[in-house]
Amino acid sequence: MSKNISLKKKIPVGILGATGSVGQKFVELLQDHPWFEIRALAASERSSDKTYAEAVHWFMKKPIPPDVEQMRVSACEPDLPCRLVFSGLDSSVAGEIEQRFAENGYVVVSNSKNHRMKGDVPLLVPEINSEHLSIIESQKFGDGVIVTNPNCSVIGLVIALKPLIDRFGLDAVNVVTLQALSGAGYPGVSGLDSLDNVIPYIGGEEDKVETEPLKIFGSFDGEKINNMQIKISAQCNRVPVSDGHVECVSVKLKQKARRDEVITAWNNFAGVPQKLELPMAPLQPIRYYDEKDYPQPRLLRDVDKGMAVSIGRLRECPLFDYKFVILSHNTIRGAAGGAILNAELMLHRGYLS
Amino acid sequence: MSKNISLKKKIPVGILGATGSVGQKFVELLQDHPWFEIRALAASERSSDKTYAEAVHWFMKKPIPPDVEQMRVSACEPDLPCRLVFSGLDSSVAGEIEQRFAENGYVVVSNSKNHRMKGDVPLLVPEINSEHLSIIESQKFGDGVIVTNPNCSVIGLVIALKPLIDRFGLDAVNVVTLQALSGAGYPGVSGLDSLDNVIPYIGGEEDKVETEPLKIFGSFDGEKINNMQIKISAQCNRVPVSDGHVECVSVKLKQKARRDEVITAWNNFAGVPQKLELPMAPLQPIRYYDEKDYPQPRLLRDVDKGMAVSIGRLRECPLFDYKFVILSHNTIRGAAGGAILNAELMLHRGYLS
Amino acid sequence: MSKNISLKKKIPVGILGATGSVGQKFVELLQDHPWFEIRALAASERSSDKTYAEAVHWFMKKPIPPDVEQMRVSACEPDLPCRLVFSGLDSSVAGEIEQRFAENGYVVVSNSKNHRMKGDVPLLVPEINSEHLSIIESQKFGDGVIVTNPNCSVIGLVIALKPLIDRFGLDAVNVVTLQALSGAGYPGVSGLDSLDNVIPYIGGEEDKVETEPLKIFGSFDGEKINNMQIKISAQCNRVPVSDGHVECVSVKLKQKARRDEVITAWNNFAGVPQKLELPMAPLQPIRYYDEKDYPQPRLLRDVDKGMAVSIGRLRECPLFDYKFVILSHNTIRGAAGGAILNAELMLHRGYLS
Amino acid sequence: MSKNISLKKKIPVGILGATGSVGQKFVELLQDHPWFEIRALAASERSSDKTYAEAVHWFMKKPIPPDVEQMRVSACEPDLPCRLVFSGLDSSVAGEIEQRFAENGYVVVSNSKNHRMKGDVPLLVPEINSEHLSIIESQKFGDGVIVTNPNCSVIGLVIALKPLIDRFGLDAVNVVTLQALSGAGYPGVSGLDSLDNVIPYIGGEEDKVETEPLKIFGSFDGEKINNMQIKISAQCNRVPVSDGHVECVSVKLKQKARRDEVITAWNNFAGVPQKLELPMAPLQPIRYYDEKDYPQPRLLRDVDKGMAVSIGRLRECPLFDYKFVILSHNTIRGAAGGAILNAELMLHRGYLS
C-alpha cells in the first residue's frame, strides 16, 4: 500500500477524449485503481449519448472492461460528475477544451502537448521534478488547474538521463528514435504505410525531443522554472511495432564516468513516486540489462506495469562519451500511465481534496 | 550500351554459395546480363548434385528463373567451368574457400567480409575508389585475385559521404541504422523475433560501419591504401522490413556548407561507373528527395534497379553540422549488385580477359 | 505486338479517383501503355487544381512516374479531354459520377461495384465472358457506356473455376479468403489493427463472392445475361499482407475428374485476350505450381505482370471433390489491370473509335 | 480455490524440452501455480549444464522469471528430481524420450504428437473427454504413464464443436485455419518468409485436424476408445501473427438448430474442469461475441488466461448449415496450458499421488 493515503471512498474521475488511443489506455489502466474510479467518459459530439461500446473502436490488447462498456459517453463540456479529468484529447482541440475545464474549476491532468511549454504549467515527471508541481499555485484558473506530462518519445529519455545529470553532469545528447505505431493515435498510420516499411519522419516530434527535456530538468525557484542548458539533437522514425519506443542515445558528460558507475547510477535510481509508493509507480524506474541484444519492445515493454524504462548496450562512443539503447512503453509510461502517476502525486500533495 | 565493350560471347561465371540469400540475389540479377552468363552454381555438400530448384529455398520476390531451375549444383571446389566467380558465401567458410579459388587462378568477386580489410585486397566501390582496383596486382595468388565490396550497411553511407568529402571535407559521422531482415541472410531472424519488434543489435556490424569507410576513402599511393581519418560512431538495429537499410546520419564537415550546396553535391555526383555506362551502374548514384517523409524503404528501395542511394530530410543539427536520412537496397547495392558492378569495372579494365 | 491493331496515335484517357488506391495503380500500369495515354487525372474537390504530386499520398512500390507528377488534378466533371475514363472511384460516389459521365458520352471502364449487377452492364472478364460485352449496345446512355470488372476477391476465383466448368461442370464451391490490405483502399486498415492480427470480416465481401460469379458465368442470349446456378459459400478475412489475395477453395464437380486432368485444364486454359494478344493479357492466365507450399503472395503475386492466377496444392477433399489454393494480385488482376484489359478488348471490338 | 484439493506442499515437476517454444510457455505458466513447482529443466545435450538463462533464447512477451533464470539445465534422462514431467519436446525426439521416462516410472504429460493416436494413450481435453483418462490404467509402463493433448489447431475446433455434438449432432466439418507463427516452434518460420506473406501449407497439420477430433470425441467403453464418425476437411495456412489461431468453420448438423440455440449452447458450455474449478481452467470455456469483426487474435487471444475459445460471426451457410469463426491461443490452450490442465485433472483423480 502507498504511504499515508487512506481514502474513505474512491475519487471520481472523467476521461476527455475517452474513445481515442490514449483515452482507451486511461480506461484500461484505471480499472481497479485503488484511488480513482471512472465516472465520466467524454468524447466528440459524434460519440456522445452512445454507449462506450458503441462509440469506441476498441483496440487494446484485452477486451473492454465490462463496467464501462455500457456507460454513456458525454460531450466534452465542463458538467461532468467529477472534479479530476484525465485528458487524452487530440492536440487539435485539447488546448481550448482543457482551458475551459480548468476555468470551470476542474483539475486537468493532460497528456496533450498544447499547454506543456507554458510558464505556469508543470511538465511533470514525478521521478524527476515533483517540486515543479507547486507552480500550479500561480495558475490563473481559480480552483482549476492544468498539469501535463511529456511527449511519449521524451519520457524514456529524460528518465534515463536524470541519474547521469545528477551524478556526472550532462553536456550533449544525440538521440535517434524508433517509435511504435500507437504513438500516432488511432487510426494513425495506415497498414499499407507501416507494413514492411520505416517512415523517417514524425511531425513536430524532433522539436519536442529537443526542447521538452530542458524544461523538465529546469530548476524551480519558487516563481518560475529556469530551463537547463543541454544541447540535444533528435531524429525520429516510425517503425512497424505496436507499442514501445526504442531510442539510440549518445551522451557527452561533464565528468568522467566509468561504465559500471553509469550502470549503478541507473539501477539505483529512485524518486519521489518510489518513496511514496504511489500505486502507478514502477518499483524500479530504470532497469539495465546485460543481454547483448536488449532492450527489445516485445520482451520488455510491459516490465513493471509498463512504467519502467529499460536500458541496454552501454558502451563507449568514438564521438561522445557513451552510447546506449532505451526502451519505454509509449502509451503507458509515455502517456496514460504517466498522467495517472501525476494525479497520484497531486493527491498525495493535497491538490485533489 | 556501355562504352567500348563489345564481347563476342558472354563470359561464363559461377556463383559460390548459390543457394543462400546473397547467392539467390546473384542468380536473379545475372538474368539477362549483357556480359555475364551463369554456368556454375556451387553450394555446400548438402546441396551438391541436386538441381538448383531442389537445393534452394527460394525467397526472392519473383520465381526462380527457368534457365537455372534445372542446373546441377556443384560443390565449392575450384573445378568450375568458368574463371570468374561471385561469392555470396557465409563468412564462416568464405575465407578459406575464396582463397582456394584465388590460388587456383579464379577471379573471386566476393561479398563476404573475410578478406575485406587485408592490405592487398581492394574494398571496392567503383563510384568512389576505382583506382584501388590496381592493388590486386600485388596479390600473391598467381593468376587468381580477390576483390571485395563493403558491408551492406556501409555502402549507402560511403556513397552519401563521398560528395561531402570531395566538396567540404568531413570530420565526424554519427550513424544509427534501421536494417532490413534480408541483411541477416536466410533463414536469418526468426519471424517470432522480428514481428512487432526491433532488435537493437547486429553482431559485428557497428565495427564494420566504423572501420570499412576509412579504407574505402583511403588514398592509394601505388603500393598501399592509406586509410582516411574520420571519426565514426555507429548504432545498428534490425527492424521488420524485408529489404532496404535506413540510416539516420549526422555529419561534421571541415568547411561551411549551405543546405542547397549539399543537395547539389549529391544530385550532381557521378563516378567512373556512370562515365563508363557500366550495365549495373545506376544512372544517378544519389537522389535527394524533398518530400518530408522520404526516403522510405517500400517506396524507394528499387529506384534505379536498386542501385541508387536515396537521401532525404537534410536539416541543420544542433550538435553536428547537418543531419539527414539515407536509404539503400542492402542485397542489391549493398551486396550482389555491388559485386556485379565491381566485376563490370574489372572487365572494363581488362582484368577478366 | 497485339494482332490487328495499329494506332496512328495513342488514345487519350482519364482516371476518375486518380489519387486513391486503385487510381494510383491505374497511373502506374498505364505508363508506357502502347495504346492509351493519360491526359486527365480527376479526383474530389479537395484535390482539384493541385498538381498530382501535391494531391496524392503515393504509396505504390515505385515512385510517381515523372510525366504525371506535375499534371493538374481536375474535378470529376464530364469535361475531361478524352472519351475513355477508367474509374477507381470509391463506391460512395462512383454510382452517380460514373452515370453522369456515361450520360455525357464517355466510355466508363469501372472498377467500382455500383453498376456491376445491373442487367445491361457487363461484368466483364475477357478470358471468360467477352461475348457479354455486346450487352452495352442496349444501354440507354446515348454514346456513353459503362463496363465493369469484378470484385478483387472474385476475379482469381472465377478464372480458376472457368476451366473446371468447361471441362467437368461445377455444382458447389466453398471459399475462404485471406485478403491483402490494399484491397481496403487507402488509408484502409489501420496499422494498429493489421499488425500481428487477422480481421475475420470484410464488409459486403462475402455477398459479392457468392453472387458476382453467377453473373460472370451467365449465358448471354443476345438480350440478357442468364445467371449460372452454382452454390457458393464464402468466408472473407483480412491478413497483414500488402498485395495478393489467397483463397482456399473446395469444389464439387458435376463429372469425375482425375487430378492430372484438372491441372492440365488449368495450365492449358487460354481465352480471347490471349488469342488477341492484348497488351495487358497474361501469356498464361493460370499457372499451376507443384511446390508443396505454393502459391505464396510474396513469391507469385507479380507473375506475368500481376495478371496471372497462381494455383497450388490440388488434393482430394473428404467433403467435396477437390480442394486447392489460389493467389491473384488484387489491385492488378483484381482491379486496375483487369479494367485496362477490358478497355483493350473494347478497343479491339471497335467500341473506342 | 479448487474444490477438494489441499496440498501440504507443492508437487515438484520437470519440463522436457524446456528451452523450446512450448517449454518456455510451460516455464511462464507454471510461475505461481498453486499445485506445481518447477524443479527440473531438461533439454538437449547442447544446453545441459548451462544455466537456463544461458541455454535459452527466451522470446516470451515477458522476461524470464527470476527463480528459474539460474537453474541448471539437465539432460533429458530419467533421473530428474520429480515424478511428473511436462513434455514440450520436438516430435523428432519426443517419441523415444517420453517412452523412456514412462518406463522409468514418470508421469509424462506431453504436448507432442508422437503418442497421441496410440490406443492406450488418452488424447485428453478435460472439458470433453475426461473419462478417457482411465485408459492409462491399461498402459504397460509399470508406474509410468503417458497422457497427451491435441494439436494446437485441433483444440479450439473440438471445444467449439463439443456443444454442437451434444445438442444437435454433427455430420461434417470444413475448416480453413490461419495459424500463428508460434505454432511452428522456435526459430520456426523465417522473418523473411513470414513478413508480408501467407504460407498456405503446414506439414502434417491437415491430417491431424481431420483425424484427432475423431478420437477426442470417441466413446470409451472401459477398454478402448471408439472413434466418432465425422467427416472433416481441413486447409491449413500460416499467417504473420505471433499467437492465436483463427479458424473459419462450416458445419453440417444432424438436427435443425436455430441461431440463438447454437449461441446459447456455446455460452452455457462447461465441463469437468469448470465443475472442479481446476486452477488452469477457464471460467467459461467458450465465449461468443456479437461484434461483427470478432474474434481477432490481438484482442481476444488472452481472454481468460488464454484458455477460453472465442467464437464470432455465426451465420447460415449456403452449403452447410452454419459457418462461424473460432480463435484460440495456440501455445496456451493449444499446448502448455492444455497440458497443465490435464495434469490438474490427473491430480484430482489421484493419479499423481
Tab-separated table of N, CA and C in Angstrom, chain A residues 38 48 61 74 262 290 292 338:
chain	number	residue	atom	x	y	z
A	38	ILE	N	-13.597	5.600	-12.592
A	38	ILE	CA	-14.133	6.285	-13.774
A	38	ILE	C	-15.626	6.551	-13.593
A	48	SER	N	-21.272	11.280	-28.548
A	48	SER	CA	-21.968	11.479	-27.281
A	48	SER	C	-23.377	10.925	-27.339
A	61	LYS	N	-5.152	-4.576	-26.075
A	61	LYS	CA	-4.877	-5.999	-26.255
A	61	LYS	C	-5.762	-6.907	-25.405
A	74	SER	N	-20.316	11.233	-22.759
A	74	SER	CA	-20.756	12.625	-22.672
A	74	SER	C	-20.011	13.479	-23.699
A	262	VAL	N	28.033	4.195	-14.303
A	262	VAL	CA	26.825	4.609	-15.017
A	262	VAL	C	25.704	3.605	-14.760
A	290	ASP	N	22.024	-6.716	-19.172
A	290	ASP	CA	23.323	-7.093	-19.730
A	290	ASP	C	23.217	-7.845	-21.050
A	292	LYS	N	23.091	-8.974	-24.696
A	292	LYS	CA	23.700	-8.199	-25.773
A	292	LYS	C	22.684	-7.572	-26.721
A	338	GLY	N	1.765	7.707	-17.211
A	338	GLY	CA	2.477	8.870	-16.686
A	338	GLY	C	1.514	9.901	-16.127
